[in-house]
Each structure stands twice: as C-alpha cells, then as structure tokens.
Coordinates of C-alpha atoms in Angstrom, one line a residue:
M27 CA 156.1 -74.7 159.2
S28 CA 158.4 -77.1 157.5
N29 CA 158.7 -77.3 153.8
P30 CA 156.8 -80.2 152.2
D31 CA 158.9 -82.8 150.4
D32 CA 158.1 -83.7 146.8
S33 CA 156.1 -86.8 147.8
D34 CA 153.7 -84.5 149.7
L35 CA 153.0 -82.6 146.5
D36 CA 152.1 -85.6 144.4
F37 CA 148.4 -85.1 143.8
T38 CA 148.0 -87.9 141.3
G39 CA 146.2 -90.0 143.9
L40 CA 143.3 -87.5 143.9
A41 CA 141.9 -88.9 140.8
E42 CA 142.4 -92.6 141.5
P43 CA 139.2 -94.5 142.0
K44 CA 140.7 -97.0 144.5
A45 CA 140.3 -94.5 147.4
P46 CA 136.8 -93.5 148.2
A47 CA 136.0 -89.8 148.0
P48 CA 135.4 -88.0 151.3
P49 CA 131.6 -87.9 152.0
V50 CA 129.7 -84.8 151.1
R51 CA 126.7 -83.8 153.1
E52 CA 123.5 -84.1 151.0
K53 CA 121.3 -82.2 153.4
P54 CA 122.0 -78.4 153.5
T55 CA 121.6 -76.3 156.6
P56 CA 118.9 -73.6 156.4
A57 CA 121.7 -71.0 155.8
E58 CA 123.1 -73.1 152.9
E59 CA 119.7 -73.5 151.4
E60 CA 119.1 -69.8 151.6
E61 CA 122.5 -69.2 150.0
A62 CA 121.6 -71.5 147.2
L63 CA 118.3 -69.8 146.6
I64 CA 120.1 -66.5 146.3
G65 CA 122.7 -68.1 144.0
A66 CA 120.0 -69.6 141.8
S67 CA 118.5 -66.1 141.1
A68 CA 122.0 -64.7 140.5
L69 CA 122.7 -67.5 138.0
G70 CA 119.7 -66.3 136.0
T71 CA 120.8 -62.7 135.8
E72 CA 124.6 -62.8 135.9
G73 CA 125.4 -66.4 134.9
F74 CA 127.4 -67.1 138.0
H75 CA 127.2 -67.3 141.8
L76 CA 130.1 -66.7 144.2
I77 CA 130.7 -67.5 147.8
A78 CA 132.1 -64.4 149.4
A79 CA 133.3 -66.1 152.5
R80 CA 136.0 -68.2 150.7
R81 CA 137.6 -65.6 148.5
A82 CA 141.4 -65.8 148.1
A83 CA 143.7 -63.2 149.6
A84 CA 144.1 -60.2 147.3
P85 CA 147.0 -60.6 144.9
P86 CA 149.6 -57.8 144.5
A87 CA 148.5 -55.1 142.1
G88 CA 149.0 -56.2 138.5
A89 CA 149.7 -59.8 139.5
S90 CA 147.0 -61.5 137.4
S91 CA 149.6 -62.5 134.8
S92 CA 151.3 -64.7 137.4
Q93 CA 148.1 -66.4 138.4
V94 CA 147.4 -69.7 136.8
V95 CA 143.8 -70.8 136.3
L96 CA 143.5 -74.6 135.6
V97 CA 140.4 -75.3 133.4
V98 CA 139.2 -78.9 133.8
D99 CA 136.6 -79.8 131.2
D100 CA 136.1 -82.9 129.1
D101 CA 134.7 -80.7 126.4
L102 CA 138.1 -79.4 125.3
P103 CA 136.8 -76.8 122.8
T104 CA 134.7 -75.2 125.7
G105 CA 137.7 -75.4 128.0
E106 CA 140.0 -73.8 125.4
L107 CA 137.5 -71.0 124.8
A108 CA 137.3 -70.3 128.6
A109 CA 141.1 -70.3 128.7
R110 CA 141.4 -68.0 125.8
V111 CA 139.1 -65.5 127.4
L112 CA 141.1 -65.7 130.7
R113 CA 144.4 -65.2 128.8
R114 CA 143.1 -62.1 127.2
A115 CA 142.2 -60.8 130.7
G116 CA 145.8 -61.3 131.7
Y117 CA 145.7 -64.7 133.4
Q118 CA 147.8 -67.8 132.6
A119 CA 145.4 -70.6 131.8
A120 CA 145.9 -74.3 131.2
V121 CA 143.3 -76.8 130.0
V122 CA 143.0 -80.4 130.9
G123 CA 140.3 -82.9 130.0
D124 CA 139.7 -84.7 133.2
P125 CA 140.5 -84.9 137.0
R126 CA 143.3 -87.4 136.4
D127 CA 145.1 -84.9 134.1
A128 CA 144.4 -82.1 136.5
A129 CA 146.0 -84.1 139.3
R130 CA 149.1 -84.8 137.1
H131 CA 149.2 -81.1 136.2
M132 CA 149.1 -80.0 139.8
S133 CA 151.7 -82.6 140.8
T134 CA 154.1 -81.2 138.2
L135 CA 153.5 -77.5 138.5
G136 CA 151.9 -77.1 141.9
P137 CA 148.5 -75.9 142.9
P138 CA 147.0 -73.3 140.6
A139 CA 145.6 -69.9 141.8
L140 CA 142.1 -71.2 140.9
V141 CA 140.5 -74.3 139.3
L142 CA 137.6 -73.9 136.9
L143 CA 136.0 -77.3 137.2
D144 CA 133.3 -78.9 135.0
V145 CA 130.9 -81.1 136.9
E146 CA 129.8 -83.7 134.3
M147 CA 132.8 -85.7 133.2
P148 CA 133.2 -89.4 132.4
G149 CA 135.0 -91.3 135.1
M150 CA 135.2 -89.0 138.0
G151 CA 132.9 -86.0 138.1
G152 CA 133.6 -82.5 139.4
F153 CA 131.8 -82.9 142.7
E154 CA 133.9 -85.9 143.6
F155 CA 137.2 -84.3 142.5
L156 CA 136.3 -81.2 144.5
A157 CA 135.6 -83.2 147.6
R158 CA 139.0 -84.9 147.2
M159 CA 140.7 -81.5 146.8
R160 CA 139.1 -80.2 149.9
A161 CA 140.4 -83.3 151.8
N162 CA 144.0 -82.6 150.7
K163 CA 146.0 -80.4 153.1
Y164 CA 147.8 -78.6 150.2
L165 CA 144.7 -78.1 148.0
K166 CA 142.0 -77.5 150.6
D167 CA 142.1 -73.7 150.2
T168 CA 142.6 -73.6 146.4
P169 CA 139.7 -71.7 145.0
V170 CA 137.4 -73.8 142.8
I171 CA 134.6 -72.5 140.6
L172 CA 132.3 -75.1 139.2
F173 CA 131.7 -74.5 135.5
T174 CA 128.7 -76.5 134.3
A175 CA 125.4 -76.6 132.4
L176 CA 123.7 -77.9 135.6
S177 CA 122.0 -74.9 137.0
E178 CA 119.1 -76.1 139.1
R179 CA 119.1 -75.1 142.8
R180 CA 119.8 -78.7 143.9
H181 CA 123.1 -78.6 141.8
I182 CA 124.1 -75.3 143.4
V183 CA 123.4 -76.7 146.9
R184 CA 125.5 -79.8 146.1
G185 CA 128.4 -77.6 144.8
L186 CA 128.2 -75.4 147.9
L187 CA 128.2 -78.5 150.2
A188 CA 131.2 -79.9 148.3
G189 CA 133.1 -76.7 149.0
A190 CA 132.9 -74.7 145.8
D191 CA 133.8 -71.1 145.9
G192 CA 131.6 -70.3 143.0
Y193 CA 129.2 -71.7 140.4
I194 CA 129.1 -70.7 136.8
A195 CA 126.3 -71.8 134.5
K196 CA 127.2 -72.6 130.9
P197 CA 126.9 -70.9 128.6
I198 CA 128.4 -67.7 130.0
S199 CA 129.7 -64.5 128.5
G200 CA 133.4 -63.9 128.5
A201 CA 133.0 -60.7 130.6
A202 CA 131.0 -62.6 133.2
L203 CA 133.6 -65.4 133.4
V204 CA 136.4 -62.9 133.9
T205 CA 134.4 -61.0 136.5
A206 CA 133.7 -64.2 138.4
V207 CA 137.4 -65.3 138.4
R208 CA 138.6 -61.8 139.4
T209 CA 136.1 -61.7 142.3
V210 CA 137.1 -65.1 143.7
L211 CA 140.8 -64.3 143.3
G212 CA 140.3 -60.9 145.0
G213 CA 141.4 -58.8 142.0

C-alpha cells in the first residue's frame, strides 16, 4: 500500500456543508432492531452500549498513554470533564467544540484512536459527522462512541445505522466512561 500524501489527510472537508452527507438508512434490519433493544436496556443499567463486532485491535500492553481520544462536544465543560476522566485513566484526550474543529484537529494531528462524539450540536450534528467519517477511507475504521443525552431506542438505532461503535447516555459515571472506552479500544 502506498503512503498517502498530505492532501489525502486533509479532513477539513468533512465538516463543510457544501457536500451532502452520505445517506444513512433509517429502517433497521431485524438484527439491528434487536441489537438496539438490547442496547436500550444496557443504557439503563450501565449507561452505555457497545457494538462488539467493531472493536479496535488490541493495543500493546500499557499503550493507553499513546492513545488519543478526541472529545467532540459543544458543551465544553462536559467535554473537558470527560477528557479529565480519560486523562486520569492514562489516555491522552483533546476536546473540540464542533465537527469543524474536529476535522481541523484530525487534519493537523491525524486520526485519533477514538472519537467521543456528541449528537446534538449546532450546525452539523454528530450523526451527520459520523456518516461523513465512515465515508472517508482514512477514518472509516476509527472507533466512534456517541456521547449524548438522547437515549431512546430510536436514537440508539440511528447511531447504530450511522456506524457508531458505542452509545453512551449522559450523564454517565467516570468509571463507566473509562470502561466503555477501554472496551472499544480493546484494552
């Protein structure tokens, strides 16, 4: 495989409204609907739901300190709180306030190990940004956990159909957040 040139890794176009987002199916398959039902009950007990089939490859032992989690949340105090919890758990964490800033961040520093993505943001929402990430050849396999106050089954289904690896309902305990991130990253 050839190395990408720098223009291939310019992700700033992901957050530009001029290009339509890839379509996301609105109607789930029976298996996806069942997965969402299971996830909805897990949200009530654990505060998160994860998709086991899309977990990242296991990192080398003790490598959490080299893994960057990009927190994208327009509520910066919430984003900073999540980042602080992740830093205490040994991860590097950066916080940005919207998809445009996330795209700039990834263009400058490369794809993160995981994106913790809010759903409800002004401008471009998390579902649309996730669909754009999944359509990008360099970001399509980047793990994404949706981090949102929307916790109804229909929201979980929409997140699954958009390609989310996990779904976290706000508010969540710090321990549950770290467990969800570790699980998705294979640590």
